[in-house]
Amino acid sequence: MEQNQTPLLDAITEFIAGRPAYFSVPGHRLEKGISPRWTDKVGEKIFSYDVTETPLTDDLHCPEGAIDKAQKLLAALYGADRSFFLINGSTCGNEAMILSAALAGEKILIARNAHKSALMGLILSGAKPVYLMPEVICEWGIQGEITEASVRKGFAENPDCKALFIVNPSYYGVCSDLMAIAEICHTYGALLLVDEAHGGHLYFHSAFPRGALVAGADMCVQSMHKVTGALTQSSVLHCKYHGVGSVVFERIAQNLQLVQSTSPSYLLMASLDCARYELALHGTEMMEKALFLATYARNKIKEIAGFCCMENGRLDSTRLVFSAREMGLTGYALKQILYEKYAVNLELADQENVLAIVTYANELQDLDRLIAACAEISRTHVGYSRLQKNVYPHFPMFPEQVMTPRDAYFSKKISVHWQEAVGLVSGQMIAPYPPGIPVIYPGERINQEVWAYIDCFHREKCHIHGMDRDGKLGKVQIIPE
């Protein structure tokens, strides 16, 4: 197909060029009704592209024109049979995949490092999760890949699972062997569903691990806003039929209507159209730049006394994971120093590490600024004692699952003090954010290992989804037995 087209962008442009007498939503009437306090700072033109369904601009939930053509261009670029624009982020795509793949009471394998949106899908569908634990990269204290052996064991013990839901790449850029995993899934007549939120760029350079669709996934979701130039909340869902679960693909469009807004943002959809256009025409060059910048920074940082960088394994090399633990600095402290003293903003921190996401839109001066800040921190902190390993607990193994997430979500609950929660059945999800991976799911028993892990994040004053409204973990919802 002609990838040098932007059908949706062009349709919106044609519509607003006609200067219609506008009596549809949104109420700001193109650019005319936006607060001058805002337009004085950013200008007016972009707001005229915030329109609604018209004969020119098509309908996301029943596309026949510009949106349909834009989605077909997207599918052709990624090698999918069908692709969908998502305006509620990858969250709604993950929900729709799980809703479509496993009905109430049916089993589904779920990687335990799944984003909390997988939990939302389980609550909506009523499916029964069977969890797989990722390998632990002990040197870095983070979760690694889902192994072929663990997937094979999971299906051998639960051959009636309808699908496997896996995250690839992880937030840290760690990838699993999706080709081998896809083969196992299809042998059992199950679907491979991939949360590829952080991997929409993997298809555009041979230095990256294989993208999910290339590796044999049946469905995947990509957050195009994370590294490929679309606006925040703009994502896509791809489907590729491998002879398994044909009825599932018939349900996906219907389930997307269940989890997406009926008032889709044309700004978000136009940004997806344009991001696809840029990747199609310039994707390789864009990724070349990102890889160069990340490699440049990694080589410089690992030469700085007290710093080390993660390099080994099947990784997305544009993820810059590094640590100053040799100087006694936790990841939390390093991230805070870099922001407060040097105005360098990183994506996340954990007990030992920090993560910088490098994209084609960064410039060399951005990386030089990061490198210079690390060098100055080294001069200031060298001589501090080494951060002791095992001071912080590792991600806990599977807690006891007393009931499904859906049953737990709709059960009656009471509040107890967090200090008294060990041994009780959680009525809520608790997830440090980012990365948004639940440590405890509704319906699971809070054991001592889980409690200690969550309490560690709380003591470090990390942002946690599931805390009280005042930001404290004073009380927690539990389900009486």
Coordinates of C-alpha atoms in Angstrom, one line a residue:
M1 CA 0.0 0.0 0.0
E2 CA 1.0 3.6 -0.5
Q3 CA 2.5 4.4 3.0
N4 CA 3.2 8.0 2.0
Q5 CA -0.4 8.8 2.7
T6 CA -2.0 10.2 5.9
P7 CA -5.7 9.6 5.1
L8 CA -7.2 10.7 8.4
L9 CA -5.0 13.8 8.8
D10 CA -5.9 14.8 5.3
A11 CA -9.6 14.2 5.9
I12 CA -9.6 16.4 9.0
T13 CA -7.6 19.1 7.1
E14 CA -10.2 19.1 4.3
F15 CA -13.0 19.3 6.8
I16 CA -11.7 22.3 8.7
A17 CA -10.6 24.0 5.4
G18 CA -14.3 24.3 4.5
R19 CA -14.9 26.5 7.6
P20 CA -18.2 24.8 8.3
A21 CA -20.9 26.4 10.4
Y22 CA -20.2 24.0 13.2
F23 CA -23.1 22.6 15.4
S24 CA -21.5 19.3 16.5
V25 CA -19.4 18.5 19.6
P26 CA -16.9 19.4 20.8
G27 CA -18.3 22.7 22.1
H28 CA -15.2 24.8 21.6
R29 CA -16.0 25.1 17.8
L30 CA -12.6 24.3 16.3
E31 CA -10.1 26.8 17.7
K32 CA -12.5 29.6 18.6
G33 CA -13.7 28.5 22.0
I34 CA -10.4 27.5 23.7
S35 CA -9.3 29.6 26.7
P36 CA -6.9 32.4 25.6
R37 CA -4.9 31.6 28.7
W38 CA -3.9 28.4 26.8
T39 CA -3.8 29.6 23.2
D40 CA -1.6 32.6 24.1
K41 CA 1.0 30.0 25.2
V42 CA 0.7 27.4 22.4
G43 CA -1.2 29.0 19.5
E44 CA -4.6 28.1 18.1
K45 CA -4.2 25.9 15.0
I46 CA -3.9 22.5 16.7
F47 CA -7.3 22.9 18.4
S48 CA -9.2 23.1 15.1
Y49 CA -8.2 19.4 14.5
D50 CA -10.2 18.4 17.6
V51 CA -13.3 17.4 15.7
T52 CA -15.9 14.6 15.8
E53 CA -17.5 12.2 13.4
T54 CA -18.4 13.8 10.1
P55 CA -18.9 12.5 6.5
L56 CA -15.3 13.3 5.9
T57 CA -13.7 12.2 9.2
D58 CA -15.3 8.8 9.6
D59 CA -16.3 6.9 12.7
L60 CA -13.8 4.8 14.8
H61 CA -16.5 2.4 15.9
C62 CA -17.7 1.7 12.4
P63 CA -15.0 2.9 10.0
E64 CA -15.7 3.0 6.3
G65 CA -13.6 6.0 5.1
A66 CA -10.5 7.8 6.3
I67 CA -10.1 5.8 9.6
D68 CA -10.6 2.5 7.8
K69 CA -7.9 3.4 5.3
A70 CA -5.5 4.6 8.0
Q71 CA -6.0 1.4 9.9
K72 CA -5.4 -0.7 6.8
L73 CA -2.1 1.2 6.2
L74 CA -1.1 0.5 9.7
A75 CA -1.9 -3.2 9.3
A76 CA 0.1 -3.4 6.1
L77 CA 3.1 -1.8 7.7
Y78 CA 3.2 -4.2 10.6
G79 CA 2.2 -7.3 8.7
A80 CA -1.1 -7.7 10.6
D81 CA -4.3 -9.1 9.2
R82 CA -6.2 -6.3 10.9
S83 CA -5.2 -3.3 13.1
F84 CA -7.2 -1.0 15.3
F85 CA -6.6 2.5 16.6
L86 CA -6.9 2.7 20.4
I87 CA -7.7 6.1 22.1
N88 CA -7.8 4.8 25.6
G89 CA -4.2 3.7 25.6
S90 CA -2.8 0.1 25.7
T91 CA -4.9 -0.5 28.8
C92 CA -8.1 -0.9 26.7
G93 CA -6.2 -3.1 24.2
N94 CA -5.0 -5.5 26.9
E95 CA -8.5 -5.6 28.4
A96 CA -10.0 -6.4 24.9
M97 CA -7.5 -9.1 24.2
I98 CA -8.3 -10.9 27.5
L99 CA -12.0 -10.3 27.2
S100 CA -11.9 -11.9 23.7
A101 CA -9.6 -14.8 24.5
A102 CA -11.0 -16.2 27.7
L103 CA -14.6 -16.2 28.9
A104 CA -15.9 -16.4 32.5
G105 CA -14.5 -19.5 34.2
E106 CA -12.0 -20.3 31.5
K107 CA -8.3 -20.4 32.3
I108 CA -5.7 -18.1 30.9
L109 CA -1.9 -18.1 31.6
I110 CA -0.7 -14.6 32.7
A111 CA 2.9 -13.5 33.1
R112 CA 3.2 -12.2 36.7
N113 CA 5.0 -9.1 35.4
A114 CA 1.9 -8.1 33.5
H115 CA 0.7 -4.5 33.7
K116 CA -2.3 -3.8 36.0
S117 CA -4.5 -3.5 32.9
A118 CA -4.3 -7.3 32.6
L119 CA -6.1 -7.4 36.0
M120 CA -8.8 -5.1 34.6
G121 CA -9.3 -7.6 31.7
L122 CA -9.6 -10.5 34.2
I123 CA -12.2 -8.6 36.2
L124 CA -14.2 -7.8 33.1
S125 CA -14.0 -11.3 31.6
G126 CA -14.2 -13.4 34.7
A127 CA -11.4 -15.7 33.4
K128 CA -9.4 -17.7 35.9
P129 CA -5.7 -16.7 35.8
V130 CA -2.8 -19.2 36.0
Y131 CA 0.4 -17.2 36.7
L132 CA 3.9 -17.6 35.3
M133 CA 6.8 -16.0 37.1
P134 CA 9.5 -14.4 35.0
E135 CA 13.1 -15.3 35.6
V136 CA 15.0 -12.9 38.0
I137 CA 18.1 -11.1 36.8
C138 CA 19.8 -11.3 40.2
E139 CA 22.7 -9.0 39.3
W140 CA 20.2 -6.2 38.6
G141 CA 17.5 -7.2 41.0
I142 CA 14.8 -7.1 38.3
Q143 CA 12.4 -9.5 36.6
G144 CA 13.7 -10.9 33.3
E145 CA 12.2 -13.1 30.6
I146 CA 9.4 -15.6 30.6
T147 CA 11.2 -18.8 29.6
E148 CA 10.2 -21.4 27.1
A149 CA 10.4 -24.0 29.9
S150 CA 8.0 -22.2 32.2
V151 CA 5.5 -21.8 29.4
R152 CA 5.7 -25.5 28.5
K153 CA 5.2 -26.4 32.2
G154 CA 2.3 -24.0 32.5
F155 CA 0.5 -25.6 29.6
A156 CA 1.4 -29.1 30.6
E157 CA -0.2 -28.5 34.0
N158 CA -3.1 -26.5 32.5
P159 CA -3.7 -27.7 29.0
D160 CA -7.2 -26.1 28.9
C161 CA -5.8 -22.6 29.1
K162 CA -7.2 -20.6 26.2
A163 CA -4.3 -18.2 25.9
L164 CA -1.0 -16.9 27.3
F165 CA -0.8 -13.1 28.0
I166 CA 2.8 -12.0 28.1
V167 CA 4.7 -8.6 28.3
N168 CA 7.4 -8.2 25.7
P169 CA 9.6 -6.2 25.9
S170 CA 9.4 -5.5 29.6
Y171 CA 9.7 -2.0 31.0
Y172 CA 13.4 -2.5 31.3
G173 CA 13.7 -3.7 27.7
V174 CA 14.1 -7.4 28.5
C175 CA 12.6 -9.7 25.8
S176 CA 11.6 -13.4 25.8
D177 CA 11.9 -16.0 23.0
L178 CA 8.5 -15.3 21.5
M179 CA 9.0 -17.6 18.5
A180 CA 9.5 -20.6 20.8
I181 CA 6.7 -19.5 23.1
A182 CA 4.3 -19.0 20.1
E183 CA 4.9 -22.5 18.9
I184 CA 4.1 -23.9 22.3
C185 CA 0.9 -21.9 22.5
H186 CA -0.3 -23.0 19.1
T187 CA 0.5 -26.6 19.9
Y188 CA -2.0 -26.5 22.7
G189 CA -4.5 -24.6 20.5
A190 CA -4.0 -21.5 22.6
L191 CA -3.5 -17.9 21.6
L192 CA -0.4 -15.8 22.3
L193 CA -1.4 -12.3 23.4
V194 CA 1.5 -9.8 23.8
D195 CA 1.5 -6.6 25.7
E196 CA 4.0 -4.9 23.4
A197 CA 3.3 -1.5 24.8
H198 CA 7.0 -0.7 24.8
G199 CA 7.9 -2.4 21.5
G200 CA 6.2 -0.7 18.6
H201 CA 9.6 0.3 17.3
L202 CA 11.1 -3.2 17.2
Y203 CA 10.0 -3.8 13.6
F204 CA 12.2 -1.2 12.1
H205 CA 15.8 -2.2 12.8
S206 CA 17.6 -5.6 12.7
A207 CA 19.5 -4.8 15.8
F208 CA 16.3 -5.2 17.9
P209 CA 14.8 -8.5 19.0
R210 CA 11.9 -9.6 16.8
G211 CA 8.6 -7.9 17.2
A212 CA 5.6 -9.9 18.4
L213 CA 3.8 -10.2 15.1
V214 CA 7.0 -11.4 13.3
A215 CA 7.6 -13.9 16.1
G216 CA 4.1 -15.5 15.8
A217 CA 1.9 -13.7 18.2
D218 CA -1.9 -13.8 17.5
M219 CA -2.6 -10.4 18.9
C220 CA -0.5 -7.6 20.3
V221 CA -1.0 -4.1 21.7
Q222 CA 1.5 -1.2 21.2
S223 CA 1.7 2.1 22.9
M224 CA 2.7 4.2 19.9
H225 CA 3.1 7.2 22.2
K226 CA 5.9 5.7 24.2
V227 CA 8.7 5.7 21.6
T228 CA 7.2 6.2 18.1
G229 CA 5.9 9.7 18.1
A230 CA 2.1 9.6 18.7
L231 CA 0.4 11.6 21.4
T232 CA 0.0 10.2 24.9
Q233 CA -2.8 7.7 25.2
S234 CA -2.5 6.8 21.5
S235 CA -2.1 3.0 21.0
V236 CA -2.9 0.3 18.5
L237 CA -4.0 -3.4 18.5
H238 CA -2.9 -5.8 15.8
C239 CA -4.4 -9.2 14.9
K240 CA -2.7 -11.9 12.9
Y241 CA -4.5 -15.3 12.3
H242 CA -2.4 -18.4 12.8
G243 CA -5.2 -21.0 12.6
V244 CA -6.1 -20.8 16.3
G245 CA -9.2 -19.2 18.0
S246 CA -11.0 -17.9 14.9
V247 CA -14.0 -16.9 17.1
V248 CA -11.8 -14.7 19.2
F249 CA -11.0 -12.5 16.3
E250 CA -14.7 -12.1 15.6
R251 CA -15.1 -10.8 19.2
I252 CA -12.3 -8.3 19.3
A253 CA -14.0 -5.3 17.5
Q254 CA -17.1 -5.7 19.7
N255 CA -15.0 -5.8 22.9
L256 CA -13.1 -2.8 21.9
Q257 CA -16.4 -0.9 21.8
L258 CA -17.0 -2.0 25.3
V259 CA -13.7 -0.6 26.6
Q260 CA -13.2 2.5 24.4
S261 CA -14.8 5.9 24.6
T262 CA -17.7 6.6 22.3
S263 CA -16.2 10.1 21.8
P264 CA -12.8 9.3 20.4
S265 CA -10.2 12.0 20.1
Y266 CA -9.3 12.9 16.6
L267 CA -6.1 14.5 17.8
L268 CA -5.0 11.1 19.1
M269 CA -6.1 9.3 16.0
A270 CA -4.4 11.8 13.7
S271 CA -1.2 11.4 15.7
L272 CA -1.4 7.6 15.1
D273 CA -1.8 8.2 11.4
C274 CA 1.2 10.5 11.3
A275 CA 3.4 8.2 13.5
R276 CA 2.7 5.3 11.1
Y277 CA 3.6 7.6 8.2
E278 CA 6.9 8.5 9.7
L279 CA 7.8 4.9 10.6
A280 CA 6.9 3.7 7.2
L281 CA 9.1 6.3 5.4
H282 CA 11.9 6.9 8.0
G283 CA 11.6 4.1 10.6
T284 CA 15.1 2.6 10.0
E285 CA 16.8 6.0 10.2
M286 CA 14.8 6.9 13.3
M287 CA 15.9 3.7 15.1
E288 CA 19.5 4.1 13.9
K289 CA 19.6 7.4 15.7
A290 CA 18.0 6.1 18.9
L291 CA 20.4 3.1 18.9
F292 CA 23.5 5.4 18.4
L293 CA 22.5 7.7 21.2
A294 CA 21.8 4.9 23.6
T295 CA 25.0 3.1 22.8
Y296 CA 27.0 6.3 23.1
A297 CA 25.6 7.1 26.5
R298 CA 26.0 3.5 27.8
N299 CA 29.6 3.4 26.8
K300 CA 30.3 6.7 28.5
I301 CA 28.4 6.0 31.7
K302 CA 30.0 2.6 32.3
E303 CA 33.4 4.3 32.3
I304 CA 32.3 6.6 35.1
A305 CA 33.6 5.4 38.5
G306 CA 30.8 3.9 40.6
F307 CA 28.4 3.4 37.7
C308 CA 27.4 0.3 35.7
C309 CA 25.1 -0.4 32.8
M310 CA 22.9 -3.4 31.9
E311 CA 24.0 -4.9 28.6
N312 CA 23.7 -8.7 28.6
G313 CA 20.8 -10.8 27.3
R314 CA 18.0 -10.3 24.8
L315 CA 17.4 -6.6 25.3
D316 CA 16.0 -3.5 23.5
S317 CA 19.2 -1.5 23.4
T318 CA 17.4 1.8 23.5
R319 CA 16.6 1.2 27.1
L320 CA 19.4 2.6 29.2
V321 CA 19.4 0.8 32.6
F322 CA 22.2 1.9 34.9
S323 CA 23.1 1.9 38.6
A324 CA 25.2 3.8 41.1
R325 CA 25.0 1.0 43.7
E326 CA 28.8 0.8 43.9
M327 CA 28.6 4.2 45.5
G328 CA 25.9 3.3 47.9
L329 CA 23.2 5.1 46.0
T330 CA 19.8 3.5 45.6
G331 CA 18.0 3.9 42.3
Y332 CA 15.5 6.1 44.1
A333 CA 18.2 8.4 45.4
L334 CA 20.0 8.6 42.0
K335 CA 16.8 9.5 40.2
Q336 CA 16.0 12.2 42.7
I337 CA 19.5 13.7 42.5
L338 CA 19.5 13.7 38.7
Y339 CA 16.1 15.6 38.6
E340 CA 16.5 18.0 41.5
K341 CA 20.1 19.0 41.0
Y342 CA 20.6 18.6 37.2
A343 CA 17.0 18.7 35.8
V344 CA 17.5 15.3 34.2
N345 CA 14.2 13.4 34.2
L346 CA 14.3 9.6 34.0
E347 CA 11.5 7.2 33.4
L348 CA 11.7 5.1 36.6
A349 CA 13.8 3.9 39.5
D350 CA 13.8 0.8 41.6
Q351 CA 15.8 -0.3 44.6
E352 CA 19.1 -0.4 42.7
N353 CA 18.6 1.0 39.2
V354 CA 17.3 3.8 37.1
L355 CA 15.9 3.7 33.6
A356 CA 16.3 6.2 30.8
I357 CA 14.3 5.6 27.6
V358 CA 16.2 6.9 24.6
T359 CA 14.3 7.7 21.4
Y360 CA 15.0 9.1 17.9
A361 CA 13.7 12.5 19.2
N362 CA 16.5 12.9 21.7
E363 CA 19.6 14.9 20.7
L364 CA 23.2 14.3 21.6
Q365 CA 23.1 17.2 24.0
D366 CA 20.5 15.4 26.0
L367 CA 22.8 12.4 26.5
D368 CA 25.8 14.6 27.2
R369 CA 23.8 16.3 29.9
L370 CA 23.0 13.0 31.5
I371 CA 26.6 11.8 31.2
A372 CA 28.0 15.0 32.7
A373 CA 25.5 14.8 35.6
C374 CA 26.6 11.2 36.3
A375 CA 30.2 12.2 36.2
E376 CA 29.7 14.9 38.8
I377 CA 27.7 12.6 41.0
S378 CA 30.6 10.2 40.8
R379 CA 33.1 12.8 41.9
T380 CA 30.8 13.8 44.8
H381 CA 29.9 10.3 46.0
V382 CA 32.8 8.1 45.3
G383 CA 34.0 6.7 48.7
Y384 CA 30.6 5.9 49.9
S385 CA 30.0 2.3 50.9
R386 CA 28.6 -0.2 48.4
L387 CA 24.9 -0.7 48.5
Q388 CA 24.3 -4.0 50.2
K389 CA 22.6 -6.7 48.2
N390 CA 19.4 -8.2 49.6
V391 CA 18.7 -5.1 51.7
Y392 CA 15.5 -4.9 49.6
P393 CA 13.3 -7.9 49.1
H394 CA 12.9 -9.3 45.6
F395 CA 9.6 -9.5 43.8
P396 CA 7.5 -12.1 45.8
M397 CA 6.6 -15.5 44.4
F398 CA 2.9 -16.4 43.9
P399 CA 0.7 -15.6 46.8
E400 CA -2.2 -18.1 47.5
Q401 CA -5.1 -17.4 45.1
V402 CA -8.3 -17.7 47.1
M403 CA -10.7 -16.5 44.5
T404 CA -10.6 -15.0 41.0
P405 CA -10.0 -11.3 40.5
R406 CA -13.6 -10.8 39.3
D407 CA -15.1 -12.6 42.3
A408 CA -12.9 -10.7 44.7
Y409 CA -13.6 -7.3 43.0
F410 CA -17.3 -7.7 43.6
S411 CA -17.0 -9.2 47.1
K412 CA -17.9 -7.3 50.3
K413 CA -14.8 -5.8 51.9
I414 CA -13.7 -4.3 55.1
S415 CA -10.7 -2.1 56.0
V416 CA -7.9 -3.1 58.3
H417 CA -4.7 -1.4 59.2
W418 CA -1.8 -2.3 56.9
Q419 CA 0.2 -3.5 59.8
E420 CA -2.4 -6.1 60.5
A421 CA -2.8 -7.3 56.8
V422 CA -0.5 -10.3 56.8
G423 CA -2.5 -13.5 56.3
L424 CA -5.7 -11.8 55.1
V425 CA -7.2 -11.9 51.6
S426 CA -6.7 -8.7 49.7
G427 CA -9.8 -7.0 48.3
Q428 CA -7.7 -4.7 46.1
M429 CA -4.7 -4.4 43.8
I430 CA -1.5 -2.8 45.1
A431 CA 1.0 -1.9 42.4
P432 CA 4.1 0.4 42.6
Y433 CA 3.8 2.9 39.6
P434 CA 5.7 2.9 37.4
P435 CA 5.9 0.1 36.2
G436 CA 2.4 -0.7 37.3
I437 CA 2.9 -4.4 38.0
P438 CA 0.6 -5.6 40.7
V439 CA 2.3 -7.2 43.7
I440 CA -1.0 -8.4 45.0
Y441 CA -4.2 -9.1 43.1
P442 CA -7.7 -9.0 44.5
G443 CA -8.5 -12.4 45.9
E444 CA -4.9 -13.3 46.9
R445 CA -3.6 -13.8 50.4
I446 CA -1.2 -11.2 51.7
N447 CA 1.7 -13.3 52.9
Q448 CA 4.8 -11.9 54.8
E449 CA 6.8 -11.8 51.6
V450 CA 4.2 -9.7 49.8
W451 CA 3.8 -7.4 52.8
A452 CA 7.5 -6.8 53.1
Y453 CA 7.9 -6.0 49.4
I454 CA 5.0 -3.5 49.3
D455 CA 6.1 -1.9 52.6
C456 CA 9.6 -1.4 51.2
F457 CA 8.1 0.8 48.4
H458 CA 6.0 2.6 50.9
R459 CA 8.9 3.4 53.2
E460 CA 10.8 4.8 50.1
K461 CA 7.8 7.1 49.5
C462 CA 7.3 5.6 46.0
H463 CA 4.1 6.2 44.1
I464 CA 1.8 3.3 44.7
H465 CA -1.6 2.6 43.0
G466 CA -3.9 1.1 45.7
M467 CA -2.8 3.4 48.5
D468 CA -5.2 5.6 50.5
R469 CA -6.5 8.9 49.1
D470 CA -3.9 10.8 51.2
G471 CA -1.1 8.8 49.6
K472 CA -0.5 6.6 52.7
L473 CA -0.8 2.9 53.1
G474 CA -2.6 3.2 56.4
K475 CA -5.5 0.8 55.7
V476 CA -6.1 -1.9 53.1
Q477 CA -9.3 -3.4 51.8
I478 CA -9.6 -7.1 52.7
I479 CA -12.2 -9.8 52.1
P480 CA -13.5 -11.5 55.3
E481 CA -13.4 -15.3 55.2

